PDB file of C-alpha atoms in Angstrom:
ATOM      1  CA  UNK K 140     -28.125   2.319   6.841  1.00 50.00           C
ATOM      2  CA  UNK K 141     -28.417  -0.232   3.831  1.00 53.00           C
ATOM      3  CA  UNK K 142     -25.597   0.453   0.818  1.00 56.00           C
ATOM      4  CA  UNK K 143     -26.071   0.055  -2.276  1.00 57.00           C
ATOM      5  CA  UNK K 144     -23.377  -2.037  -2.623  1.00 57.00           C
ATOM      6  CA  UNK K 145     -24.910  -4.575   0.040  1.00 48.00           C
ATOM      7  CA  UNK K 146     -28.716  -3.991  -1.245  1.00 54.00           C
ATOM      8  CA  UNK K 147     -30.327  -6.916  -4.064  1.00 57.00           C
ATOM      9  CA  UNK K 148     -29.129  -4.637  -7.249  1.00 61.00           C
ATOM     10  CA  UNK K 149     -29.285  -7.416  -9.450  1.00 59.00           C
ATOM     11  CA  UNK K 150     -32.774  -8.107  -9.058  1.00 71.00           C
ATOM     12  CA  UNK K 151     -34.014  -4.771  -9.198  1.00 73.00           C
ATOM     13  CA  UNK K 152     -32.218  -2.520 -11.311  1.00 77.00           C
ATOM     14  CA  UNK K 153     -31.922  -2.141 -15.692  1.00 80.00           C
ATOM     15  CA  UNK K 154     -28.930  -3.902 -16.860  1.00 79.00           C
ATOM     16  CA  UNK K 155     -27.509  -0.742 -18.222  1.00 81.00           C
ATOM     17  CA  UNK K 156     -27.636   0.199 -14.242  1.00 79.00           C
ATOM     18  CA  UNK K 157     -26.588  -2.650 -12.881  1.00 78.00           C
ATOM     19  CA  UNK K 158     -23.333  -2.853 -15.261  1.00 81.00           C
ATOM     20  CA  UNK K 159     -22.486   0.413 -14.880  1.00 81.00           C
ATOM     21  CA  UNK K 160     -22.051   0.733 -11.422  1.00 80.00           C
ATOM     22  CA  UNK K 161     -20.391  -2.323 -11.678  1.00 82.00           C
ATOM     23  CA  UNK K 162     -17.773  -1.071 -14.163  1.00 88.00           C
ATOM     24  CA  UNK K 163     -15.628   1.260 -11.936  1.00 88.00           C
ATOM     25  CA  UNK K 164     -15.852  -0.542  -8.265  1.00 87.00           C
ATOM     26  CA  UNK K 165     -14.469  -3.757 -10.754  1.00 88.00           C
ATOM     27  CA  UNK K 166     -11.842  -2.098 -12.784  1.00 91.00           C
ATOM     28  CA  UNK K 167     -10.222  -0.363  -9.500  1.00 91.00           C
ATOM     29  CA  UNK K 168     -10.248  -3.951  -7.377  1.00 89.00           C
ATOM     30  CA  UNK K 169      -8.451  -5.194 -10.569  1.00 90.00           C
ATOM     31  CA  UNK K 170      -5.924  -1.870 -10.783  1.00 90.00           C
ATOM     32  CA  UNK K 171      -5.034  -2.788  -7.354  1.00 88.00           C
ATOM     33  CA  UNK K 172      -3.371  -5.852  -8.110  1.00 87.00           C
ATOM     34  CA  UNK K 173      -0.373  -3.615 -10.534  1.00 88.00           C
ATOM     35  CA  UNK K 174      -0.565  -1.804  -7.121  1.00 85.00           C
ATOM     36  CA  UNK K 175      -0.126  -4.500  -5.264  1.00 84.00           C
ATOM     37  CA  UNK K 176       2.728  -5.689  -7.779  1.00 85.00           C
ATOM     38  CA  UNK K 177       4.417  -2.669  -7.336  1.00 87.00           C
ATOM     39  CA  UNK K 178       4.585  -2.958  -3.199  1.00 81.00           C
ATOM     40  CA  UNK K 179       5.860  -6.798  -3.743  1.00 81.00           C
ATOM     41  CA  UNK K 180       8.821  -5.484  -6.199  1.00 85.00           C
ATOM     42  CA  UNK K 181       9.241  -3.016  -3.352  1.00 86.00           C
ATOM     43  CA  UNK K 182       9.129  -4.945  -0.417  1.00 79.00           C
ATOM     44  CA  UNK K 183      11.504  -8.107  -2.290  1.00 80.00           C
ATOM     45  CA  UNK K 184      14.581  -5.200  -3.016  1.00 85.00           C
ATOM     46  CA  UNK K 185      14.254  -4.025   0.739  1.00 83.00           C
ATOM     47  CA  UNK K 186      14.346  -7.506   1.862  1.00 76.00           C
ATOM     48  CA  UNK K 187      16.803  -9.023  -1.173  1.00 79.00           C
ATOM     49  CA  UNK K 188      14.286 -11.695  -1.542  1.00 76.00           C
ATOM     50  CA  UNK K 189      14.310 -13.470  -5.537  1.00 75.00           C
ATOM     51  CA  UNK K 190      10.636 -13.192  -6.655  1.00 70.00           C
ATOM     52  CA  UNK K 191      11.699 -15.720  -9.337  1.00 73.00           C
ATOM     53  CA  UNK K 192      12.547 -18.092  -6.045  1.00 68.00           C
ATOM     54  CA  UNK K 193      10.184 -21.134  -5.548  1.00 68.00           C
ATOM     55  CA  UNK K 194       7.882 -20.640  -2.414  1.00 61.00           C
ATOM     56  CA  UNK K 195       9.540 -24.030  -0.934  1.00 63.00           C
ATOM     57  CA  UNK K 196      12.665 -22.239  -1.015  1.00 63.00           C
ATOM     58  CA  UNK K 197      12.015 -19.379   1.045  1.00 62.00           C
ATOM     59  CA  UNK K 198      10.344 -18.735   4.702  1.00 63.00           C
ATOM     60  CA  UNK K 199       7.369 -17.668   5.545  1.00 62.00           C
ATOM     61  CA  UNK K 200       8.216 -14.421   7.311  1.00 70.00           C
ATOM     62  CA  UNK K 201       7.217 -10.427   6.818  1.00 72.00           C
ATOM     63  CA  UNK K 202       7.061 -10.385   3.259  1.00 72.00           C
ATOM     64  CA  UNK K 203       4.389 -12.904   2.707  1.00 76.00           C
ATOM     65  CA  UNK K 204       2.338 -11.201   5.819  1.00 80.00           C
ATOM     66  CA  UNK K 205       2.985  -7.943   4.215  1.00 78.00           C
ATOM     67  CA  UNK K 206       1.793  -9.249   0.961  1.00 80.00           C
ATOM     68  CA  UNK K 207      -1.425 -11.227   1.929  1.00 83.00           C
ATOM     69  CA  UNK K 208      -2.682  -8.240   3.965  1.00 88.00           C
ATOM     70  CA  UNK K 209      -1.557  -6.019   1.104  1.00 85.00           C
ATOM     71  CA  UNK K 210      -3.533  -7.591  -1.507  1.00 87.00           C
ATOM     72  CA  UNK K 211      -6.783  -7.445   1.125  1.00 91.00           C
ATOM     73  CA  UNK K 212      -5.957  -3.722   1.437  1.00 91.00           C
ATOM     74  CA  UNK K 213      -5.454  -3.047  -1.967  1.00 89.00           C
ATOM     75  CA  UNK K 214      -8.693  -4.400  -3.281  1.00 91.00           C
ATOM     76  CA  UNK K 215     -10.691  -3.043  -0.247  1.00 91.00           C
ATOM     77  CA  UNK K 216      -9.598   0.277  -0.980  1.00 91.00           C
ATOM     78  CA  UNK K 217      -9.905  -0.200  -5.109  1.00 90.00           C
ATOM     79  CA  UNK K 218     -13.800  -1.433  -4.488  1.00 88.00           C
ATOM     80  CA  UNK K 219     -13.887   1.735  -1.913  1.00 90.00           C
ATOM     81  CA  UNK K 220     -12.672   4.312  -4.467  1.00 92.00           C
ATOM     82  CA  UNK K 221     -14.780   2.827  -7.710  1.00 91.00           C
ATOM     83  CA  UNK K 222     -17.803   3.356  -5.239  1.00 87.00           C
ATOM     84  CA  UNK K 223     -16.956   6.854  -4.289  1.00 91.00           C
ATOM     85  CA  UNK K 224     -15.949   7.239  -8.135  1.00 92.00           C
ATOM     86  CA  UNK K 225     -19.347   6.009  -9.130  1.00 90.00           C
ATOM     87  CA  UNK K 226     -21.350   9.018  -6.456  1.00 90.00           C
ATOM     88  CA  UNK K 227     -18.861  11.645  -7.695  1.00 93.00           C
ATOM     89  CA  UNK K 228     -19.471  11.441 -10.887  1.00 92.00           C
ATOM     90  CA  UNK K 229     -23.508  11.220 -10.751  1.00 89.00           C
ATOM     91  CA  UNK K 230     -22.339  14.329  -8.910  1.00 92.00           C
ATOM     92  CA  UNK K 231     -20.169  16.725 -10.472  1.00 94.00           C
ATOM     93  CA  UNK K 232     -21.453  15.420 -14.117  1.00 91.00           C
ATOM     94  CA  UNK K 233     -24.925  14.465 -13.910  1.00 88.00           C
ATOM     95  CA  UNK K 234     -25.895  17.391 -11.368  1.00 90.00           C
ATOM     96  CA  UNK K 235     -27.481  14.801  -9.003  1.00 90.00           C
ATOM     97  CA  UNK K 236     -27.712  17.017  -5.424  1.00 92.00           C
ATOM     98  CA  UNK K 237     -26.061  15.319  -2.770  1.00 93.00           C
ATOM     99  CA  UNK K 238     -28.520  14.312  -0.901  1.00 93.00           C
ATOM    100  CA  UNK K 239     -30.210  12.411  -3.983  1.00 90.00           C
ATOM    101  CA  UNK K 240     -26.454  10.525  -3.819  1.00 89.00           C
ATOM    102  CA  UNK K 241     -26.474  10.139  -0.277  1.00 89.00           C
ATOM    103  CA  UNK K 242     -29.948   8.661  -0.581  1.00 87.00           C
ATOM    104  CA  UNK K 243     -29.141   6.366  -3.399  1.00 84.00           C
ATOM    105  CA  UNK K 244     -25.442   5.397  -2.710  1.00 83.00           C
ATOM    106  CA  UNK K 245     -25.786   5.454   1.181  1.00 83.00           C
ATOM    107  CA  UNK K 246     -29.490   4.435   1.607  1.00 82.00           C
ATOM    108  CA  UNK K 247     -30.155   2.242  -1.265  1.00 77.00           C
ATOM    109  CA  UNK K 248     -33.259   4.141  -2.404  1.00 81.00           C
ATOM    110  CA  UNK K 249     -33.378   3.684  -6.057  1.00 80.00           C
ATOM    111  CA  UNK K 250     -34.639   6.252  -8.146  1.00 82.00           C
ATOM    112  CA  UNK K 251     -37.889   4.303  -9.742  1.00 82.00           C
ATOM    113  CA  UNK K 252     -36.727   4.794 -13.657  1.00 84.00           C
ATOM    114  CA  UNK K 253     -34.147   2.556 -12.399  1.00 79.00           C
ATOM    115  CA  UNK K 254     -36.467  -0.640 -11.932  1.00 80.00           C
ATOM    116  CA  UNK K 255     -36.965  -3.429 -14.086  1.00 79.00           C
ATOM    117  CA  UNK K 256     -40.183  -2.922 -15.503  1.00 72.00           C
TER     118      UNK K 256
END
């Protein structure tokens, strides 16, 4: 099994296809970051830590760990859902049958109006 997402898009596909599968998987990594803003602001009143404090001045304990692994999860999981956006709305709005998304999305068989000519 060969995603999309791992498959030589660029090379291969119309701009106007390449771009706008890019749109969604890009705008959700970059919504996870007021995500991951909002766990920080969070996680710094449960632990009365100063997010205004200097990085010198403070350990390097949970809230750091929680943070760096946060920001990996976050933008994992806001590529993840602009994928799955991206095959539900070929979906439920263009009529595409799921198996023509499973092929395309899961597969990377691109339908051949796709293609550069």
């Amino acid at each position: 099994m060969r995603l999309l997402i791992f498959s030589n898009l660029d090379q291969k596909c119309k701009p106007k296809y390449r771009y706008t599968f890019a749109i969604l998987p890009f705008t959700f990594m970059m919504a996870s970051f007021f995500a991951l803003r909002l766990l920080m602001n969070w996680l710094a009143s449960v632990f009365h830590i100063s997010m205004t404090a200097h990085l010198r001045s403070r350990h390097i304990g949970l809230f750091d760990i929680v943070t760096v692994l946060g920001m990996i999860a976050f933008i994992l999981a806001g590529f993840i859902f602009g994928y799955l956006a991206n095959a539900l709305i070929l979906y439920f709005f263009c009529g595409w049958s799921m198996e023509k998304v499973e092929d395309v999305f899961l597969h990377s068989n691109i339908p051949a109006d796709w293609y550069k000519d």
